[in-house]
Amino acid sequence: MLAQEEDNVKKFLKEDVWDSINEFLNWGLHLGEEGENSIHITIGLLILLIIAFIATDFVLKTIRRLYTNKMEGDDKLKFISIFKFIKYFVYLLVILLTLRAGGVDITLLITASAALFVGLGLALQDLFQDIIGGIFIITDKSVQVGDIVETEGKVGKIVEIKLRTTRAITRDDRVIIIPNHKFMKDIVYNYTQNNETTREEIRVQVAYGSNVDLVTEILISSLNSNIRVLKDPLPFVLFDDFGESGLSFSLHFYINETFLALKVKSEIRYVIDAEFRKNNITIPFPQRDVHLFKK
């Protein structure tokens, strides 16, 4: 009697409950004939995808925590930016593998979307170049936040590096957004890559017959009142050339605030002009002699 009741329970579970569950899980959209060219999107497949996404997300977050635990703030943000880009490919791979495991022939999906991928690739090639450029910038640290760079004649201080673009503030407080592929394809001057100290230069001409020793002394002394000019390394003056209109000199000095170089140079030029006037040293201007011949 007990054995018969046990068989009845097993039969009920198998034929009624389990078959009902299978029928529910297999309910969905069925495209194509049975075989290689068929696509079946069922409730069971969607549940499998959700479970796969949850498991993948948990694994990726665990890996991210392990790598970023000992990283500093900037490095941590950069790693997270790259990790987000990698995560999209992992999710795509999980979707394909899950569909394959669920009995869907992914070859048909890949073939059907091949033209779409080619079109997207051509349309978004600049976007991919920017992303790849962002990955290289972040990993090799060729450009970092706080660096002073010059590109296409514009000088700016880097304030943010993202996966696709880099933001910089110019000397007139305007924001420029630089596509990251610029740092891979174009020549970019990084004024602060080696260190924060840069050498600046001011060129000046004085009239022929001027006391060159006095000119040199005035140029050097014009730096004394400027607190942004470094005392070490020492500034120096070069007698560059005998120019067409006068004697050419260049004043070289060092500062730590490259971003303020234009303002520092302006302040020094004011001092030089005042001292030249005080010592009767003339800054020449181009002159031309015109000879008229009467026929």
Short mmCIF file of C-alpha atoms in Angstrom, two decimals:
data_model
loop_
_atom_site.label_atom_id
_atom_site.label_comp_id
_atom_site.label_asym_id
_atom_site.label_seq_id
_atom_site.Cartn_x
_atom_site.Cartn_y
_atom_site.Cartn_z
CA MET A 1 0.00 0.00 0.00
CA LEU A 2 2.78 2.41 0.95
CA ALA A 3 4.75 1.47 -2.14
CA GLN A 4 1.74 2.19 -4.35
CA GLU A 5 1.19 5.60 -2.70
CA GLU A 6 4.89 6.43 -3.16
CA ASP A 7 4.65 5.53 -6.86
CA ASN A 8 1.58 7.72 -7.21
CA VAL A 9 3.42 10.70 -5.63
CA LYS A 10 6.41 10.23 -7.91
CA LYS A 11 4.12 9.96 -10.92
CA PHE A 12 2.28 13.10 -9.86
CA LEU A 13 5.53 15.05 -9.40
CA LYS A 14 6.91 13.86 -12.70
CA GLU A 15 3.88 14.10 -14.93
CA ASP A 16 1.98 16.99 -13.41
CA VAL A 17 4.36 19.31 -11.51
CA TRP A 18 7.59 18.83 -13.48
CA ASP A 19 5.82 18.77 -16.84
CA SER A 20 3.99 21.96 -15.91
CA ILE A 21 7.27 23.63 -14.96
CA ASN A 22 8.88 22.52 -18.24
CA GLU A 23 5.92 23.76 -20.20
CA PHE A 24 6.10 27.13 -18.43
CA LEU A 25 9.88 27.44 -18.96
CA ASN A 26 9.57 26.51 -22.67
CA TRP A 27 6.83 29.06 -23.29
CA GLY A 28 8.03 31.94 -25.44
CA LEU A 29 8.96 32.97 -28.97
CA HIS A 30 9.99 30.24 -31.41
CA LEU A 31 11.37 31.26 -34.81
CA GLY A 32 12.36 28.95 -37.67
CA GLU A 33 12.23 25.23 -38.09
CA GLU A 34 13.67 22.86 -35.55
CA GLY A 35 17.38 22.52 -36.18
CA GLU A 36 20.40 24.72 -36.73
CA ASN A 37 18.52 27.72 -38.11
CA SER A 38 15.97 28.02 -35.33
CA ILE A 39 15.79 30.61 -32.54
CA HIS A 40 13.88 29.96 -29.33
CA ILE A 41 13.51 32.80 -26.82
CA THR A 42 11.81 31.25 -23.81
CA ILE A 43 11.10 32.13 -20.19
CA GLY A 44 13.66 29.56 -19.11
CA LEU A 45 16.31 31.19 -21.32
CA LEU A 46 15.52 34.63 -19.90
CA ILE A 47 15.78 33.30 -16.32
CA LEU A 48 19.13 31.72 -17.25
CA LEU A 49 20.32 35.06 -18.65
CA ILE A 50 19.30 36.89 -15.47
CA ILE A 51 21.13 34.36 -13.28
CA ALA A 52 24.21 34.60 -15.54
CA PHE A 53 24.16 38.42 -15.34
CA ILE A 54 23.84 38.39 -11.55
CA ALA A 55 26.70 35.89 -11.20
CA THR A 56 28.90 37.80 -13.68
CA ASP A 57 28.22 41.12 -11.95
CA PHE A 58 29.17 39.61 -8.58
CA VAL A 59 32.42 38.17 -9.97
CA LEU A 60 33.36 41.45 -11.72
CA LYS A 61 32.69 43.53 -8.59
CA THR A 62 34.80 41.13 -6.53
CA ILE A 63 37.68 41.39 -9.01
CA ARG A 64 37.38 45.20 -9.04
CA ARG A 65 37.51 45.38 -5.24
CA LEU A 66 40.58 43.14 -5.11
CA TYR A 67 42.45 45.35 -7.59
CA THR A 68 41.37 48.75 -6.24
CA ASN A 69 41.74 48.11 -2.48
CA LYS A 70 45.34 49.34 -2.39
CA MET A 71 45.04 51.97 -5.14
CA GLU A 72 45.08 55.72 -4.53
CA GLY A 73 42.20 58.00 -5.52
CA ASP A 74 43.23 58.97 -9.08
CA ASP A 75 44.55 55.52 -10.00
CA LYS A 76 41.40 53.96 -8.62
CA LEU A 77 39.14 56.15 -10.76
CA LYS A 78 41.23 55.44 -13.86
CA PHE A 79 41.09 51.67 -13.28
CA ILE A 80 37.30 51.84 -12.82
CA SER A 81 36.99 53.69 -16.14
CA ILE A 82 38.91 50.96 -17.97
CA PHE A 83 37.06 48.25 -16.07
CA LYS A 84 33.69 49.62 -17.24
CA PHE A 85 34.83 49.33 -20.84
CA ILE A 86 36.00 45.73 -20.30
CA LYS A 87 32.75 44.90 -18.49
CA TYR A 88 30.68 45.55 -21.63
CA PHE A 89 32.64 42.94 -23.57
CA VAL A 90 32.31 40.46 -20.73
CA TYR A 91 28.54 40.96 -20.65
CA LEU A 92 28.33 40.46 -24.42
CA LEU A 93 30.36 37.24 -24.13
CA VAL A 94 28.12 36.02 -21.28
CA ILE A 95 25.01 36.67 -23.37
CA LEU A 96 26.38 34.69 -26.31
CA LEU A 97 27.55 31.79 -24.15
CA THR A 98 24.25 31.69 -22.26
CA LEU A 99 22.27 31.66 -25.49
CA ARG A 100 24.49 28.88 -26.75
CA ALA A 101 24.01 26.90 -23.53
CA GLY A 102 20.24 27.44 -23.82
CA GLY A 103 20.18 25.78 -27.23
CA VAL A 104 20.14 28.90 -29.42
CA ASP A 105 22.30 28.74 -32.53
CA ILE A 106 24.36 31.93 -32.10
CA THR A 107 25.94 31.50 -35.53
CA LEU A 108 22.69 32.71 -37.06
CA LEU A 109 22.67 35.76 -34.77
CA ILE A 110 26.29 36.62 -35.56
CA THR A 111 25.72 36.21 -39.30
CA ALA A 112 22.56 38.32 -39.22
CA SER A 113 24.27 41.12 -37.28
CA ALA A 114 27.59 41.04 -39.17
CA ALA A 115 26.54 43.83 -41.56
CA LEU A 116 25.29 45.88 -38.63
CA PHE A 117 28.60 45.46 -36.77
CA VAL A 118 30.56 46.50 -39.88
CA GLY A 119 28.39 49.60 -40.29
CA LEU A 120 28.69 50.51 -36.63
CA GLY A 121 32.45 49.95 -36.75
CA LEU A 122 32.86 52.38 -39.65
CA ALA A 123 30.51 54.94 -38.12
CA LEU A 124 32.05 54.74 -34.65
CA GLN A 125 35.72 54.33 -35.55
CA ASP A 126 36.60 57.73 -34.07
CA LEU A 127 34.79 56.74 -30.87
CA PHE A 128 36.80 53.50 -30.65
CA GLN A 129 40.03 55.42 -31.30
CA ASP A 130 39.15 57.81 -28.47
CA ILE A 131 38.43 54.92 -26.09
CA ILE A 132 41.65 53.11 -27.00
CA GLY A 133 43.54 56.40 -26.61
CA GLY A 134 41.94 56.88 -23.18
CA ILE A 135 43.06 53.40 -22.11
CA PHE A 136 46.65 54.12 -23.19
CA ILE A 137 46.65 57.52 -21.44
CA ILE A 138 45.36 56.01 -18.22
CA THR A 139 47.72 53.02 -18.24
CA ASP A 140 51.00 54.60 -19.38
CA LYS A 141 50.33 57.95 -17.61
CA SER A 142 51.62 60.00 -20.55
CA VAL A 143 49.18 62.71 -19.46
CA GLN A 144 47.96 63.17 -15.89
CA VAL A 145 45.59 65.48 -14.05
CA GLY A 146 47.42 68.75 -13.33
CA ASP A 147 49.73 68.56 -16.36
CA ILE A 148 50.10 71.64 -18.57
CA VAL A 149 49.77 70.63 -22.22
CA GLU A 150 49.70 72.41 -25.56
CA THR A 151 47.77 71.06 -28.53
CA GLU A 152 46.80 72.88 -31.74
CA GLY A 153 48.23 76.11 -30.33
CA LYS A 154 46.13 76.04 -27.15
CA VAL A 155 47.66 75.68 -23.68
CA GLY A 156 45.58 74.14 -20.92
CA LYS A 157 45.78 72.47 -17.52
CA ILE A 158 44.36 68.93 -17.44
CA VAL A 159 41.51 68.73 -14.92
CA GLU A 160 39.83 65.43 -15.85
CA ILE A 161 40.70 62.34 -17.89
CA LYS A 162 37.82 60.17 -19.04
CA LEU A 163 37.70 57.10 -21.21
CA ARG A 164 36.73 59.05 -24.36
CA THR A 165 37.75 62.67 -23.75
CA THR A 166 40.11 64.77 -21.65
CA ARG A 167 39.04 68.12 -20.18
CA ALA A 168 41.43 71.03 -19.73
CA ILE A 169 41.17 74.64 -18.52
CA THR A 170 42.87 77.25 -20.71
CA ARG A 171 44.65 80.35 -19.43
CA ASP A 172 41.52 82.41 -20.07
CA ASP A 173 39.42 80.02 -17.93
CA ARG A 174 37.72 78.29 -20.84
CA VAL A 175 37.14 74.56 -20.90
CA ILE A 176 38.47 72.64 -23.89
CA ILE A 177 37.41 69.03 -24.50
CA ILE A 178 40.18 67.06 -26.21
CA PRO A 179 39.34 63.74 -27.92
CA ASN A 180 41.77 61.17 -26.55
CA HIS A 181 42.93 60.04 -30.00
CA LYS A 182 44.64 63.45 -30.31
CA PHE A 183 47.23 62.30 -27.78
CA MET A 184 48.01 59.28 -29.98
CA LYS A 185 48.01 60.86 -33.45
CA ASP A 186 49.07 64.49 -32.96
CA ILE A 187 52.12 66.12 -31.38
CA VAL A 188 51.23 67.27 -27.87
CA TYR A 189 53.62 69.33 -25.74
CA ASN A 190 53.54 68.38 -22.06
CA TYR A 191 55.22 71.20 -20.16
CA THR A 192 55.18 69.44 -16.79
CA GLN A 193 55.86 65.79 -17.71
CA ASN A 194 59.39 65.78 -16.27
CA ASN A 195 58.75 68.11 -13.33
CA GLU A 196 56.82 71.24 -12.35
CA THR A 197 59.69 73.62 -13.13
CA THR A 198 59.87 75.10 -16.64
CA ARG A 199 62.25 77.56 -18.26
CA GLU A 200 60.65 80.64 -19.74
CA GLU A 201 62.08 83.21 -22.13
CA ILE A 202 61.63 86.91 -22.89
CA ARG A 203 63.18 88.36 -26.05
CA VAL A 204 64.06 92.04 -26.41
CA GLN A 205 65.99 94.29 -28.80
CA VAL A 206 67.93 97.44 -27.96
CA ALA A 207 69.32 100.08 -30.26
CA TYR A 208 72.83 99.81 -31.68
CA GLY A 209 75.31 101.67 -29.45
CA SER A 210 73.57 100.64 -26.19
CA ASN A 211 75.70 99.50 -23.25
CA VAL A 212 75.33 95.72 -23.48
CA ASP A 213 76.62 95.15 -19.94
CA LEU A 214 74.03 97.57 -18.56
CA VAL A 215 71.31 95.88 -20.62
CA THR A 216 72.30 92.50 -19.17
CA GLU A 217 72.30 93.90 -15.64
CA ILE A 218 68.82 95.45 -16.08
CA LEU A 219 67.37 92.25 -17.52
CA ILE A 220 68.64 90.17 -14.58
CA SER A 221 67.56 92.73 -11.97
CA SER A 222 64.05 92.90 -13.49
CA LEU A 223 63.42 89.45 -12.01
CA ASN A 224 64.24 90.39 -8.41
CA SER A 225 60.80 91.76 -7.52
CA ASN A 226 58.85 88.85 -9.00
CA ILE A 227 58.10 86.23 -6.35
CA ARG A 228 57.21 83.55 -8.91
CA VAL A 229 60.69 83.50 -10.47
CA LEU A 230 62.96 80.88 -8.91
CA LYS A 231 66.39 81.81 -7.58
CA ASP A 232 67.66 78.30 -8.30
CA PRO A 233 68.37 77.46 -11.09
CA LEU A 234 69.89 80.87 -11.71
CA PRO A 235 68.42 83.05 -14.48
CA PHE A 236 70.72 84.09 -17.32
CA VAL A 237 70.88 86.39 -20.35
CA LEU A 238 72.02 85.52 -23.87
CA PHE A 239 73.23 88.00 -26.46
CA ASP A 240 71.46 86.32 -29.35
CA ASP A 241 72.34 88.29 -32.46
CA PHE A 242 73.05 91.53 -34.25
CA GLY A 243 69.59 92.09 -35.60
CA GLU A 244 68.40 94.12 -38.56
CA SER A 245 67.11 96.91 -36.33
CA GLY A 246 69.08 96.41 -33.11
CA LEU A 247 70.90 94.10 -30.71
CA SER A 248 68.91 91.00 -29.75
CA PHE A 249 68.92 89.64 -26.19
CA SER A 250 66.97 86.89 -24.48
CA LEU A 251 66.25 86.61 -20.75
CA HIS A 252 65.88 83.06 -19.41
CA PHE A 253 64.41 82.19 -16.02
CA TYR A 254 62.60 79.36 -14.21
CA ILE A 255 59.16 79.19 -12.61
CA ASN A 256 57.03 76.52 -10.95
CA GLU A 257 53.69 77.89 -12.13
CA THR A 258 53.81 77.27 -15.87
CA PHE A 259 50.11 77.95 -16.22
CA LEU A 260 50.76 81.57 -15.15
CA ALA A 261 53.74 82.05 -17.50
CA LEU A 262 52.01 84.71 -19.63
CA LYS A 263 51.17 86.82 -16.56
CA VAL A 264 54.70 86.47 -15.15
CA LYS A 265 56.24 87.53 -18.46
CA SER A 266 53.94 90.53 -18.65
CA GLU A 267 54.95 91.66 -15.15
CA ILE A 268 58.65 91.35 -16.03
CA ARG A 269 58.22 93.28 -19.30
CA TYR A 270 56.66 96.19 -17.38
CA VAL A 271 59.77 96.33 -15.17
CA ILE A 272 62.16 96.06 -18.13
CA ASP A 273 60.41 98.90 -20.00
CA ALA A 274 60.52 101.16 -16.94
CA GLU A 275 64.21 100.47 -16.31
CA PHE A 276 65.13 100.99 -19.97
CA ARG A 277 63.39 104.39 -19.94
CA LYS A 278 65.15 105.32 -16.69
CA ASN A 279 68.55 104.46 -18.18
CA ASN A 280 67.88 105.95 -21.65
CA ILE A 281 68.09 102.58 -23.40
CA THR A 282 66.02 102.59 -26.57
CA ILE A 283 64.00 99.70 -27.94
CA PRO A 284 64.25 100.15 -31.72
CA PHE A 285 61.51 99.71 -34.27
CA PRO A 286 61.93 98.70 -37.93
CA GLN A 287 62.96 101.57 -40.20
CA ARG A 288 63.24 101.85 -43.96
CA ASP A 289 65.07 104.48 -46.03
CA VAL A 290 63.22 105.53 -49.16
CA HIS A 291 65.26 107.16 -51.92
CA LEU A 292 63.44 109.14 -54.59
CA PHE A 293 65.07 109.69 -57.95
CA LYS A 294 63.89 112.48 -60.22
CA LYS A 295 64.18 111.78 -63.93
#
